[in-house]
mmCIF file of C-alpha atoms in Angstrom:
data_model
loop_
_atom_site.group_PDB
_atom_site.id
_atom_site.type_symbol
_atom_site.label_atom_id
_atom_site.label_comp_id
_atom_site.label_asym_id
_atom_site.label_seq_id
_atom_site.Cartn_x
_atom_site.Cartn_y
_atom_site.Cartn_z
ATOM 1 C CA MET A 1 0.000 0.000 0.000
ATOM 2 C CA ASN A 2 1.166 3.535 -0.686
ATOM 3 C CA THR A 3 2.342 5.721 2.156
ATOM 4 C CA VAL A 4 0.336 8.795 3.011
ATOM 5 C CA ASN A 5 3.052 11.012 1.549
ATOM 6 C CA GLN A 6 2.576 9.326 -1.831
ATOM 7 C CA GLN A 7 -1.191 9.861 -1.637
ATOM 8 C CA VAL A 8 -3.412 6.877 -1.089
ATOM 9 C CA LYS A 9 -5.093 5.581 -4.249
ATOM 10 C CA VAL A 10 -8.863 5.812 -3.917
ATOM 11 C CA ALA A 11 -11.685 4.512 -6.088
ATOM 12 C CA VAL A 12 -15.228 5.857 -5.829
ATOM 13 C CA ILE A 13 -17.586 3.192 -7.136
ATOM 14 C CA GLY A 14 -21.111 4.417 -7.800
ATOM 15 C CA LEU A 15 -21.649 7.930 -9.089
ATOM 16 C CA GLY A 16 -25.015 8.984 -7.771
ATOM 17 C CA ASN A 17 -25.358 12.143 -5.695
ATOM 18 C CA ILE A 18 -23.144 10.978 -2.822
ATOM 19 C CA GLY A 19 -20.487 9.422 -5.032
ATOM 20 C CA LYS A 20 -20.296 12.534 -7.192
ATOM 21 C CA ALA A 21 -20.010 14.770 -4.129
ATOM 22 C CA ILE A 22 -17.170 12.693 -2.663
ATOM 23 C CA ALA A 23 -15.313 12.567 -5.972
ATOM 24 C CA THR A 24 -15.827 16.287 -6.597
ATOM 25 C CA ASN A 25 -14.445 17.193 -3.178
ATOM 26 C CA LEU A 26 -11.391 14.980 -3.640
ATOM 27 C CA VAL A 27 -10.582 16.575 -6.973
ATOM 28 C CA LYS A 28 -11.156 20.026 -5.497
ATOM 29 C CA GLY A 29 -8.678 19.058 -2.784
ATOM 30 C CA ASN A 30 -6.135 18.116 -5.464
ATOM 31 C CA HIS A 31 -6.359 14.378 -4.730
ATOM 32 C CA PRO A 32 -6.409 11.868 -7.610
ATOM 33 C CA VAL A 33 -9.475 9.644 -7.818
ATOM 34 C CA ILE A 34 -10.492 6.572 -9.795
ATOM 35 C CA LEU A 35 -14.130 6.668 -10.905
ATOM 36 C CA SER A 36 -16.216 3.598 -11.604
ATOM 37 C CA SER A 37 -19.828 2.693 -12.205
ATOM 38 C CA ARG A 38 -21.840 -0.146 -13.684
ATOM 39 C CA ALA A 39 -22.424 2.342 -16.503
ATOM 40 C CA PHE A 40 -18.822 2.925 -17.589
ATOM 41 C CA GLU A 41 -19.799 5.835 -19.830
ATOM 42 C CA LYS A 42 -21.003 7.726 -16.766
ATOM 43 C CA ALA A 43 -17.608 7.315 -15.094
ATOM 44 C CA SER A 44 -15.785 8.244 -18.294
ATOM 45 C CA ASN A 45 -17.812 11.418 -18.816
ATOM 46 C CA LEU A 46 -17.264 12.549 -15.231
ATOM 47 C CA ALA A 47 -13.541 11.823 -15.454
ATOM 48 C CA ASP A 48 -13.342 13.968 -18.587
ATOM 49 C CA LYS A 49 -15.108 16.757 -16.739
ATOM 50 C CA PHE A 50 -12.715 16.544 -13.776
ATOM 51 C CA GLY A 51 -9.549 16.531 -15.872
ATOM 52 C CA ASN A 52 -6.150 15.026 -15.125
ATOM 53 C CA LEU A 53 -6.870 14.132 -11.487
ATOM 54 C CA ALA A 54 -9.585 11.627 -12.423
ATOM 55 C CA THR A 55 -9.534 8.384 -14.382
ATOM 56 C CA ALA A 56 -12.375 6.027 -15.257
ATOM 57 C CA GLU A 57 -12.102 2.262 -14.862
ATOM 58 C CA GLU A 58 -14.339 -0.773 -14.949
ATOM 59 C CA ILE A 59 -15.247 -1.900 -11.431
ATOM 60 C CA SER A 60 -12.815 -4.831 -11.186
ATOM 61 C CA ASP A 61 -9.950 -2.719 -12.512
ATOM 62 C CA ALA A 62 -10.808 0.154 -10.162
ATOM 63 C CA ILE A 63 -10.672 -2.163 -7.164
ATOM 64 C CA HIS A 64 -7.396 -3.672 -8.340
ATOM 65 C CA LYS A 65 -5.699 -0.282 -8.791
ATOM 66 C CA ALA A 66 -6.923 1.398 -5.599
ATOM 67 C CA ASP A 67 -5.916 1.079 -1.949
ATOM 68 C CA VAL A 68 -9.172 2.521 -0.620
ATOM 69 C CA ILE A 69 -12.534 1.543 -2.106
ATOM 70 C CA ILE A 70 -15.568 3.771 -1.505
ATOM 71 C CA PRO A 71 -18.702 1.976 -2.749
ATOM 72 C CA ALA A 72 -21.138 4.891 -2.875
ATOM 73 C CA ILE A 73 -24.134 2.667 -3.476
ATOM 74 C CA TYR A 74 -27.304 1.727 -1.637
ATOM 75 C CA PHE A 75 -27.079 -0.411 1.486
ATOM 76 C CA ASP A 76 -28.673 -3.516 -0.061
ATOM 77 C CA ASN A 77 -26.486 -3.209 -3.152
ATOM 78 C CA ILE A 78 -23.320 -2.951 -1.057
ATOM 79 C CA LYS A 79 -24.119 -6.359 0.421
ATOM 80 C CA GLU A 80 -24.190 -7.797 -3.097
ATOM 81 C CA PHE A 81 -21.035 -5.845 -4.009
ATOM 82 C CA LEU A 82 -19.054 -7.279 -1.088
ATOM 83 C CA VAL A 83 -19.986 -10.823 -2.069
ATOM 84 C CA GLN A 84 -19.480 -10.382 -5.821
ATOM 85 C CA TYR A 85 -16.033 -8.789 -5.479
ATOM 86 C CA ALA A 86 -14.849 -10.632 -2.364
ATOM 87 C CA THR A 87 -11.653 -11.865 -4.011
ATOM 88 C CA GLU A 88 -10.686 -8.483 -5.472
ATOM 89 C CA LEU A 89 -11.388 -6.678 -2.180
ATOM 90 C CA LYS A 90 -8.975 -8.726 -0.066
ATOM 91 C CA GLY A 91 -6.309 -6.522 1.470
ATOM 92 C CA LYS A 92 -8.101 -3.271 0.595
ATOM 93 C CA ILE A 93 -9.635 -0.592 2.808
ATOM 94 C CA ILE A 94 -13.396 -0.385 2.269
ATOM 95 C CA VAL A 95 -15.126 2.832 3.277
ATOM 96 C CA ASP A 96 -18.855 2.397 3.795
ATOM 97 C CA VAL A 97 -20.964 5.538 3.295
ATOM 98 C CA SER A 98 -24.356 3.811 3.354
ATOM 99 C CA ASN A 99 -27.370 4.452 5.537
ATOM 100 C CA PRO A 100 -29.950 1.643 5.933
ATOM 101 C CA ILE A 101 -33.013 3.728 5.095
ATOM 102 C CA ALA A 102 -35.833 3.914 2.565
ATOM 103 C CA PRO A 103 -38.733 6.343 1.915
ATOM 104 C CA ASP A 104 -41.529 5.949 4.469
ATOM 105 C CA GLY A 105 -44.312 7.030 2.106
ATOM 106 C CA ASP A 106 -44.963 10.251 4.015
ATOM 107 C CA GLY A 107 -42.087 12.324 2.684
ATOM 108 C CA GLY A 108 -39.581 11.060 5.223
ATOM 109 C CA PHE A 109 -37.432 8.003 5.739
ATOM 110 C CA ARG A 110 -37.586 4.810 7.767
ATOM 111 C CA LYS A 111 -34.880 2.446 8.888
ATOM 112 C CA ILE A 112 -34.922 -0.857 6.987
ATOM 113 C CA ILE A 113 -33.004 -2.885 9.570
ATOM 114 C CA ASP A 114 -33.646 -3.309 13.281
ATOM 115 C CA GLN A 115 -33.569 -0.029 15.189
ATOM 116 C CA HIS A 116 -30.641 -1.259 17.281
ATOM 117 C CA ASP A 117 -28.584 -2.497 14.320
ATOM 118 C CA SER A 118 -26.226 -0.498 12.144
ATOM 119 C CA ALA A 119 -25.284 -0.729 8.493
ATOM 120 C CA GLY A 120 -21.656 -0.776 9.577
ATOM 121 C CA GLN A 121 -21.931 -3.859 11.775
ATOM 122 C CA THR A 122 -24.216 -5.621 9.307
ATOM 123 C CA LEU A 123 -21.800 -5.129 6.414
ATOM 124 C CA LEU A 124 -18.700 -5.891 8.470
ATOM 125 C CA ALA A 125 -19.836 -9.514 8.659
ATOM 126 C CA LEU A 126 -19.579 -9.706 4.847
ATOM 127 C CA VAL A 127 -16.152 -8.102 4.487
ATOM 128 C CA PRO A 128 -13.385 -10.455 3.275
ATOM 129 C CA LYS A 129 -10.674 -11.393 5.751
ATOM 130 C CA GLU A 130 -7.528 -9.244 5.712
ATOM 131 C CA THR A 131 -9.660 -6.307 4.591
ATOM 132 C CA SER A 132 -10.098 -3.124 6.634
ATOM 133 C CA PHE A 133 -13.600 -1.714 6.984
ATOM 134 C CA VAL A 134 -14.321 1.916 7.842
ATOM 135 C CA LYS A 135 -17.542 3.857 8.255
ATOM 136 C CA ALA A 136 -17.140 7.403 6.891
ATOM 137 C CA PHE A 137 -18.486 10.110 4.550
ATOM 138 C CA GLY A 138 -22.114 9.167 5.258
ATOM 139 C CA THR A 139 -22.550 11.349 8.351
ATOM 140 C CA LEU A 140 -23.812 14.328 6.339
ATOM 141 C CA GLY A 141 -26.526 14.727 3.736
ATOM 142 C CA VAL A 142 -25.447 15.297 0.158
ATOM 143 C CA HIS A 143 -26.136 19.037 0.357
ATOM 144 C CA SER A 144 -23.837 19.535 3.342
ATOM 145 C CA LEU A 145 -21.261 17.146 1.914
ATOM 146 C CA SER A 146 -21.099 19.406 -1.125
ATOM 147 C CA GLU A 147 -21.701 22.864 0.319
ATOM 148 C CA GLU A 148 -19.933 22.583 3.690
ATOM 149 C CA ALA A 149 -16.601 21.325 2.337
ATOM 150 C CA PHE A 150 -13.562 23.625 2.514
ATOM 151 C CA VAL A 151 -15.289 26.201 4.709
ATOM 152 C CA THR A 152 -13.156 28.736 6.538
ATOM 153 C CA PRO A 153 -11.757 29.516 9.045
ATOM 154 C CA GLN A 154 -12.367 25.963 10.379
ATOM 155 C CA ASN A 155 -13.284 22.902 8.367
ATOM 156 C CA LYS A 156 -16.423 21.066 9.434
ATOM 157 C CA VAL A 157 -16.079 17.614 10.972
ATOM 158 C CA LEU A 158 -16.640 14.273 9.297
ATOM 159 C CA PHE A 159 -16.879 11.538 11.916
ATOM 160 C CA TYR A 160 -15.624 8.066 11.134
ATOM 161 C CA ALA A 161 -15.491 4.659 12.844
ATOM 162 C CA SER A 162 -13.047 1.797 12.379
ATOM 163 C CA ASP A 163 -11.762 -1.272 14.188
ATOM 164 C CA ASN A 164 -8.399 -1.497 12.427
ATOM 165 C CA THR A 165 -6.607 1.709 13.353
ATOM 166 C CA ASN A 166 -3.857 0.946 10.818
ATOM 167 C CA SER A 167 -6.222 2.263 8.162
ATOM 168 C CA ASN A 168 -7.034 5.505 9.970
ATOM 169 C CA GLN A 169 -4.189 7.560 8.516
ATOM 170 C CA PHE A 170 -5.317 6.772 4.975
ATOM 171 C CA VAL A 171 -8.958 7.572 5.699
ATOM 172 C CA GLU A 172 -7.998 10.795 7.454
ATOM 173 C CA GLU A 173 -5.932 11.803 4.425
ATOM 174 C CA LEU A 174 -9.004 11.443 2.230
ATOM 175 C CA ILE A 175 -11.296 13.282 4.631
ATOM 176 C CA LYS A 176 -8.859 16.192 4.850
ATOM 177 C CA ALA A 177 -8.397 16.240 1.075
ATOM 178 C CA SER A 178 -12.189 16.426 0.816
ATOM 179 C CA GLY A 179 -12.277 19.660 2.788
ATOM 180 C CA PHE A 180 -13.337 18.297 6.182
ATOM 181 C CA GLU A 181 -11.771 17.597 9.567
ATOM 182 C CA PRO A 182 -11.668 13.892 10.509
ATOM 183 C CA LEU A 183 -12.698 12.695 13.967
ATOM 184 C CA HIS A 184 -12.492 9.037 14.948
ATOM 185 C CA ILE A 185 -15.297 8.021 17.300
ATOM 186 C CA GLY A 186 -14.254 4.428 17.950
ATOM 187 C CA GLY A 187 -14.857 1.014 16.467
ATOM 188 C CA ILE A 188 -17.529 -0.202 14.078
ATOM 189 C CA ASN A 189 -19.714 -0.943 17.105
ATOM 190 C CA GLN A 190 -20.122 2.852 17.283
ATOM 191 C CA SER A 191 -21.151 3.255 13.642
ATOM 192 C CA ILE A 192 -24.862 3.479 14.473
ATOM 193 C CA ARG A 193 -24.080 6.882 15.978
ATOM 194 C CA ILE A 194 -22.949 8.302 12.627
ATOM 195 C CA GLU A 195 -25.725 6.791 10.523
ATOM 196 C CA VAL A 196 -29.083 8.471 9.842
ATOM 197 C CA PHE A 197 -31.053 8.950 13.095
ATOM 198 C CA GLY A 198 -27.865 8.512 15.159
ATOM 199 C CA ASP A 199 -26.777 11.058 17.747
ATOM 200 C CA LEU A 200 -23.793 12.191 15.616
ATOM 201 C CA HIS A 201 -25.557 12.338 12.243
ATOM 202 C CA GLU A 202 -26.797 15.504 10.586
ATOM 203 C CA PHE A 203 -30.222 13.870 10.240
ATOM 204 C CA GLY A 204 -30.242 12.649 13.817
ATOM 205 C CA ALA A 205 -29.745 14.260 17.205
ATOM 206 C CA LEU A 206 -26.817 16.353 15.965
ATOM 207 C CA GLY A 207 -28.954 18.145 13.400
ATOM 208 C CA LYS A 208 -26.174 20.275 11.901
ATOM 209 C CA THR A 209 -22.564 20.434 10.811
ATOM 210 C CA VAL A 210 -20.025 21.172 13.547
ATOM 211 C CA VAL A 211 -16.380 22.176 13.877
ATOM 212 C CA LEU A 212 -13.855 20.117 15.838
ATOM 213 C CA ASP A 213 -14.200 21.748 19.255
ATOM 214 C CA GLU A 214 -18.006 21.466 19.094
ATOM 215 C CA ALA A 215 -17.765 17.836 18.029
ATOM 216 C CA LYS A 216 -15.409 16.926 20.870
ATOM 217 C CA ASP A 217 -17.697 18.610 23.413
ATOM 218 C CA ILE A 218 -20.715 16.727 22.068
ATOM 219 C CA ILE A 219 -18.926 13.389 22.144
ATOM 220 C CA GLY A 220 -17.753 14.079 25.696
ATOM 221 C CA GLN A 221 -21.306 14.785 26.801
ATOM 222 C CA HIS A 222 -22.830 11.740 25.100
ATOM 223 C CA LYS A 223 -20.355 8.910 25.573
ATOM 224 C CA ILE A 224 -22.041 5.519 25.382
#
């Protein structure tokens, strides 16, 4: 794997609203990114738009060439993705951005797994051995992910959770390159806190973006 100084190689797989926002922020932060989608033309067109910092690859090739894989796809589809590409994903760092929600029919959203379960812990059980799994980039809605990046004088916080702390430096590099301040909240058993409806999610008890000092105060007050 590359060292941080050489810039970690990252692939964003899935180019819906969240995937586009993540990729856009990385390019804005002068970080190279590999783009991939089941519709290769979509990845190719976006790479052309981004210029020299972006390349388009088929999914298998993107996984092979990257150190960090960000599957910016729906929760149920990520489960299929982890099984389908289990061999290719061995030894990689997978960053899960998903939230286990669906429209509730009344203009809002409902959780599609048990209230006490998290997408992070559910997906961790499907991750290949020797593969690091991190929960990050899904703690904000797409609007804030796009509009609150690179704010001054202090970057807003993106919380993340991980069990294997060896991967933290690479994830923090990407969060900083994306225009946010990283803050590790603990292991994957804490990931429910940074998913929709969680106490550290924009669409949960937190209800807003915060800077680092605010985030640390909130975590200190609500340790679980």
